[in-house]
């Protein structure tokens, strides 16, 4: 039986595990998906050695960048972004060949592209973590200019307190790549001048629990187009399966 799995720490509820095991059952695929909660990325070789049937892995925080040093090759997107969340595992002699991919880009661009109109030319990316790099890459592929927003003074970022009503009118696509507003902290949202939003804005939240975050609710009340990260998650899962079974 083939095995697939997720590496990260800590691993709570896993969308991937339930999605793939249901897929395997429905499509009568002789495989199983396992969560590998590893406290250190240096435990990865042990996971591989003790699971010779492994054909693919998903990677979540905090290992999307750290895992790269263990890989034999990277897709162009993964290399450009500097983060990997899908690994294809190929048996080679007594060992494995590992290739890293990034499905965040595919999932995000396919999900947000139908919402974009001619006046959407610039975007604010809230957060500077691993996911935000893929979002930045995807938005640029779609032709948008981007600026990172951080709570801290960092090179190449602006801070929340400098975001004026004029900024959100110019940078009218806003993507939340932070955990702010995620269950159980549903009464929190990124600090923005929400009162300046209107129907020209898109507010896209990578979170999907709750279905509508406070960030999305405040945007919707002002007439903005809002969307959560659930479709992106599904598209990422489809992309993972393609990467694991691809030939490139």
Short mmCIF file of C-alpha atoms in Angstrom, two decimals:
data_model
loop_
_atom_site.label_atom_id
_atom_site.label_comp_id
_atom_site.label_asym_id
_atom_site.label_seq_id
_atom_site.Cartn_x
_atom_site.Cartn_y
_atom_site.Cartn_z
CA UNK A 1 0.00 0.00 0.00
CA UNK A 2 1.32 3.44 -0.96
CA UNK A 3 1.64 6.02 1.78
CA UNK A 4 1.31 9.79 1.70
CA UNK A 5 1.56 12.14 4.61
CA UNK A 6 1.98 15.52 6.25
CA UNK A 7 5.02 16.73 8.17
CA UNK A 8 4.87 19.68 10.58
CA UNK A 9 4.72 20.55 14.27
CA UNK A 10 2.43 20.79 16.04
CA UNK A 11 -0.20 19.07 13.92
CA UNK A 12 -3.77 19.62 15.05
CA UNK A 13 -6.74 19.04 12.77
CA UNK A 14 -5.46 18.14 9.31
CA UNK A 15 -7.54 19.02 6.27
CA UNK A 16 -5.17 16.98 4.08
CA UNK A 17 -5.51 13.75 6.06
CA UNK A 18 -9.31 13.69 5.92
CA UNK A 19 -9.37 14.89 2.27
CA UNK A 20 -6.95 12.26 0.93
CA UNK A 21 -8.16 9.30 2.96
CA UNK A 22 -11.70 10.06 1.77
CA UNK A 23 -10.40 10.34 -1.81
CA UNK A 24 -8.58 6.99 -1.54
CA UNK A 25 -11.69 5.32 -0.17
CA UNK A 26 -14.06 6.80 -2.78
CA UNK A 27 -11.77 6.11 -5.74
CA UNK A 28 -10.63 2.69 -4.47
CA UNK A 29 -6.97 3.73 -4.38
CA UNK A 30 -4.80 1.40 -2.32
CA UNK A 31 -3.15 4.10 -0.23
CA UNK A 32 -3.31 5.86 3.11
CA UNK A 33 -2.47 9.36 4.34
CA UNK A 34 -0.71 9.75 7.70
CA UNK A 35 0.17 12.75 9.87
CA UNK A 36 3.84 12.79 10.89
CA UNK A 37 4.16 15.24 13.78
CA UNK A 38 7.93 15.72 13.95
CA UNK A 39 9.36 18.05 16.62
CA UNK A 40 12.46 18.72 14.49
CA UNK A 41 13.03 18.75 10.73
CA UNK A 42 16.11 16.55 11.34
CA UNK A 43 13.60 13.75 12.06
CA UNK A 44 12.61 13.65 8.37
CA UNK A 45 15.19 11.00 7.32
CA UNK A 46 13.83 8.70 10.05
CA UNK A 47 10.27 9.16 8.73
CA UNK A 48 11.47 8.23 5.24
CA UNK A 49 13.54 5.27 6.41
CA UNK A 50 10.72 3.77 8.47
CA UNK A 51 8.09 4.30 5.74
CA UNK A 52 9.57 2.87 2.51
CA UNK A 53 6.09 2.96 0.90
CA UNK A 54 5.99 6.78 1.03
CA UNK A 55 5.21 8.37 -2.34
CA UNK A 56 4.54 11.93 -1.30
CA UNK A 57 4.46 14.43 1.54
CA UNK A 58 2.80 17.72 2.30
CA UNK A 59 4.78 20.17 4.41
CA UNK A 60 3.29 22.68 6.83
CA UNK A 61 4.67 25.13 9.39
CA UNK A 62 7.35 25.45 10.58
CA UNK A 63 9.20 23.40 7.92
CA UNK A 64 8.28 24.91 4.53
CA UNK A 65 11.68 26.59 4.25
CA UNK A 66 13.81 24.33 6.45
CA UNK A 67 12.92 21.21 4.44
CA UNK A 68 14.64 22.52 1.30
CA UNK A 69 18.12 21.44 2.47
CA UNK A 70 16.89 17.80 2.51
CA UNK A 71 15.66 17.83 -1.12
CA UNK A 72 17.41 16.69 -4.30
CA UNK A 73 15.62 19.14 -6.59
CA UNK A 74 13.03 21.94 -6.66
CA UNK A 75 10.40 23.10 -9.12
CA UNK A 76 11.04 26.60 -10.54
CA UNK A 77 8.20 28.08 -8.42
CA UNK A 78 9.47 26.49 -5.21
CA UNK A 79 12.97 27.77 -5.91
CA UNK A 80 11.77 31.30 -6.66
CA UNK A 81 9.57 31.43 -3.55
CA UNK A 82 12.02 29.69 -1.25
CA UNK A 83 9.29 27.55 0.31
CA UNK A 84 8.08 23.99 -0.31
CA UNK A 85 4.78 22.43 0.75
CA UNK A 86 4.69 19.34 -1.48
CA UNK A 87 7.41 16.68 -1.84
CA UNK A 88 7.39 13.87 -4.37
CA UNK A 89 9.16 10.81 -2.97
CA UNK A 90 10.68 8.42 -5.52
CA UNK A 91 12.45 5.20 -4.51
CA UNK A 92 16.01 5.11 -5.77
CA UNK A 93 18.18 2.11 -4.96
CA UNK A 94 18.24 1.81 -1.19
CA UNK A 95 17.21 5.44 -0.71
CA UNK A 96 14.85 8.12 -1.96
CA UNK A 97 14.87 10.96 -4.42
CA UNK A 98 12.98 14.01 -3.13
CA UNK A 99 11.61 16.82 -5.31
CA UNK A 100 9.98 19.89 -3.78
CA UNK A 101 7.03 21.85 -5.18
CA UNK A 102 4.83 24.73 -4.04
CA UNK A 103 1.07 24.27 -4.44
CA UNK A 104 0.20 27.55 -2.65
CA UNK A 105 0.78 29.49 -5.88
CA UNK A 106 -1.53 27.32 -8.00
CA UNK A 107 -4.24 27.17 -5.34
CA UNK A 108 -4.18 30.91 -4.71
CA UNK A 109 -3.95 32.19 -8.29
CA UNK A 110 -6.73 29.91 -9.55
CA UNK A 111 -8.90 30.97 -6.62
CA UNK A 112 -8.44 34.76 -6.80
CA UNK A 113 -8.14 35.22 -10.58
CA UNK A 114 -11.93 35.12 -11.26
CA UNK A 115 -12.39 38.03 -8.81
CA UNK A 116 -9.84 40.36 -10.42
CA UNK A 117 -10.95 43.26 -12.59
CA UNK A 118 -9.06 45.93 -14.56
CA UNK A 119 -8.88 48.31 -11.60
CA UNK A 120 -7.15 45.71 -9.40
CA UNK A 121 -3.52 46.64 -10.00
CA UNK A 122 -1.94 46.73 -6.54
CA UNK A 123 -2.15 44.48 -3.49
CA UNK A 124 -1.30 44.53 0.20
CA UNK A 125 0.00 41.23 1.61
CA UNK A 126 -0.63 41.03 5.35
CA UNK A 127 2.15 38.99 6.95
CA UNK A 128 5.66 37.94 5.98
CA UNK A 129 5.65 34.17 6.65
CA UNK A 130 6.15 31.27 4.24
CA UNK A 131 2.65 31.49 2.73
CA UNK A 132 2.99 35.21 2.04
CA UNK A 133 5.97 34.57 -0.25
CA UNK A 134 3.85 32.29 -2.44
CA UNK A 135 1.01 34.84 -2.44
CA UNK A 136 3.47 37.56 -3.51
CA UNK A 137 4.75 35.33 -6.33
CA UNK A 138 1.19 34.49 -7.45
CA UNK A 139 -0.02 38.10 -7.44
CA UNK A 140 2.99 39.17 -9.52
CA UNK A 141 2.27 36.35 -12.00
CA UNK A 142 -1.24 37.81 -12.26
CA UNK A 143 0.26 41.25 -13.00
CA UNK A 144 -0.26 43.02 -9.69
CA UNK A 145 2.20 45.17 -7.76
CA UNK A 146 2.60 44.07 -4.15
CA UNK A 147 3.65 45.43 -0.77
CA UNK A 148 4.15 43.39 2.41
CA UNK A 149 2.58 44.63 5.65
CA UNK A 150 4.28 43.71 8.93
CA UNK A 151 3.74 44.49 12.60
CA UNK A 152 7.46 45.14 12.86
CA UNK A 153 9.95 47.37 11.08
CA UNK A 154 11.39 45.13 8.40
CA UNK A 155 13.13 45.92 5.10
CA UNK A 156 10.68 46.04 2.20
CA UNK A 157 7.57 46.26 4.39
CA UNK A 158 5.14 48.88 5.59
CA UNK A 159 3.55 48.84 9.03
CA UNK A 160 -0.15 48.65 9.88
CA UNK A 161 -0.18 52.10 11.48
CA UNK A 162 0.94 53.67 8.19
CA UNK A 163 -2.02 52.26 6.22
CA UNK A 164 -4.30 55.22 5.51
CA UNK A 165 -7.66 55.29 3.69
CA UNK A 166 -5.71 56.44 0.60
CA UNK A 167 -3.51 53.33 0.76
CA UNK A 168 -6.43 50.87 0.74
CA UNK A 169 -7.99 52.72 -2.18
CA UNK A 170 -4.77 52.42 -4.20
CA UNK A 171 -3.84 48.92 -2.98
CA UNK A 172 -7.38 47.65 -3.38
CA UNK A 173 -6.59 43.93 -3.15
CA UNK A 174 -5.79 42.88 0.43
CA UNK A 175 -4.70 39.33 1.25
CA UNK A 176 -4.51 38.16 4.86
CA UNK A 177 -1.65 35.66 5.30
CA UNK A 178 -1.63 35.93 9.10
CA UNK A 179 -3.45 33.75 11.67
CA UNK A 180 -5.26 36.83 13.04
CA UNK A 181 -8.97 36.04 13.24
CA UNK A 182 -8.62 32.26 13.14
CA UNK A 183 -10.79 30.17 15.47
CA UNK A 184 -10.95 30.49 18.47
CA UNK A 185 -9.82 34.15 18.18
CA UNK A 186 -12.74 35.07 15.91
CA UNK A 187 -13.16 38.54 17.47
CA UNK A 188 -9.78 39.70 16.10
CA UNK A 189 -8.86 41.16 12.73
CA UNK A 190 -5.88 42.94 11.14
CA UNK A 191 -5.75 46.67 11.92
CA UNK A 192 -6.93 48.44 8.77
CA UNK A 193 -9.07 51.50 7.94
CA UNK A 194 -12.07 49.31 7.04
CA UNK A 195 -14.36 52.35 6.79
CA UNK A 196 -12.43 53.39 3.65
CA UNK A 197 -13.21 50.15 1.78
CA UNK A 198 -15.82 49.97 -0.96
CA UNK A 199 -16.91 47.82 -3.88
CA UNK A 200 -13.53 48.29 -5.59
CA UNK A 201 -11.76 46.27 -2.89
CA UNK A 202 -11.11 42.54 -2.68
CA UNK A 203 -10.40 41.09 0.77
CA UNK A 204 -9.02 37.57 0.50
CA UNK A 205 -8.35 35.60 3.69
CA UNK A 206 -6.18 32.48 3.62
CA UNK A 207 -8.05 31.35 6.75
CA UNK A 208 -11.14 29.15 6.39
CA UNK A 209 -12.14 28.64 10.03
CA UNK A 210 -14.47 30.44 10.63
CA UNK A 211 -16.06 30.59 7.17
CA UNK A 212 -16.26 34.36 7.45
CA UNK A 213 -13.53 36.01 9.52
CA UNK A 214 -14.00 39.44 11.07
CA UNK A 215 -11.62 40.75 8.38
CA UNK A 216 -14.01 39.45 5.70
CA UNK A 217 -17.15 40.58 7.56
CA UNK A 218 -15.88 44.16 7.92
CA UNK A 219 -14.96 44.24 4.24
CA UNK A 220 -18.29 42.80 3.10
CA UNK A 221 -20.21 45.40 5.16
CA UNK A 222 -18.41 48.10 3.14
CA UNK A 223 -19.31 46.47 -0.20
CA UNK A 224 -15.96 44.76 -0.82
CA UNK A 225 -15.69 41.36 -2.50
CA UNK A 226 -14.53 38.81 0.09
CA UNK A 227 -13.33 35.21 -0.09
CA UNK A 228 -11.87 32.71 2.36
CA UNK A 229 -9.13 30.13 1.82
CA UNK A 230 -11.21 26.97 1.49
CA UNK A 231 -11.22 26.82 -2.31
CA UNK A 232 -7.48 27.51 -2.31
CA UNK A 233 -7.04 24.58 0.08
CA UNK A 234 -8.99 22.25 -2.22
CA UNK A 235 -7.06 23.42 -5.28
CA UNK A 236 -3.79 22.86 -3.38
CA UNK A 237 -4.86 19.30 -2.57
CA UNK A 238 -5.61 18.59 -6.26
CA UNK A 239 -2.22 20.09 -7.18
CA UNK A 240 -0.44 17.90 -4.58
CA UNK A 241 -1.88 14.78 -6.18
CA UNK A 242 -0.74 15.97 -9.62
CA UNK A 243 2.78 16.69 -8.33
CA UNK A 244 3.06 13.31 -6.59
CA UNK A 245 2.00 11.47 -9.72
CA UNK A 246 3.71 13.71 -12.28
CA UNK A 247 6.76 12.87 -14.33
CA UNK A 248 8.60 16.20 -14.37
#
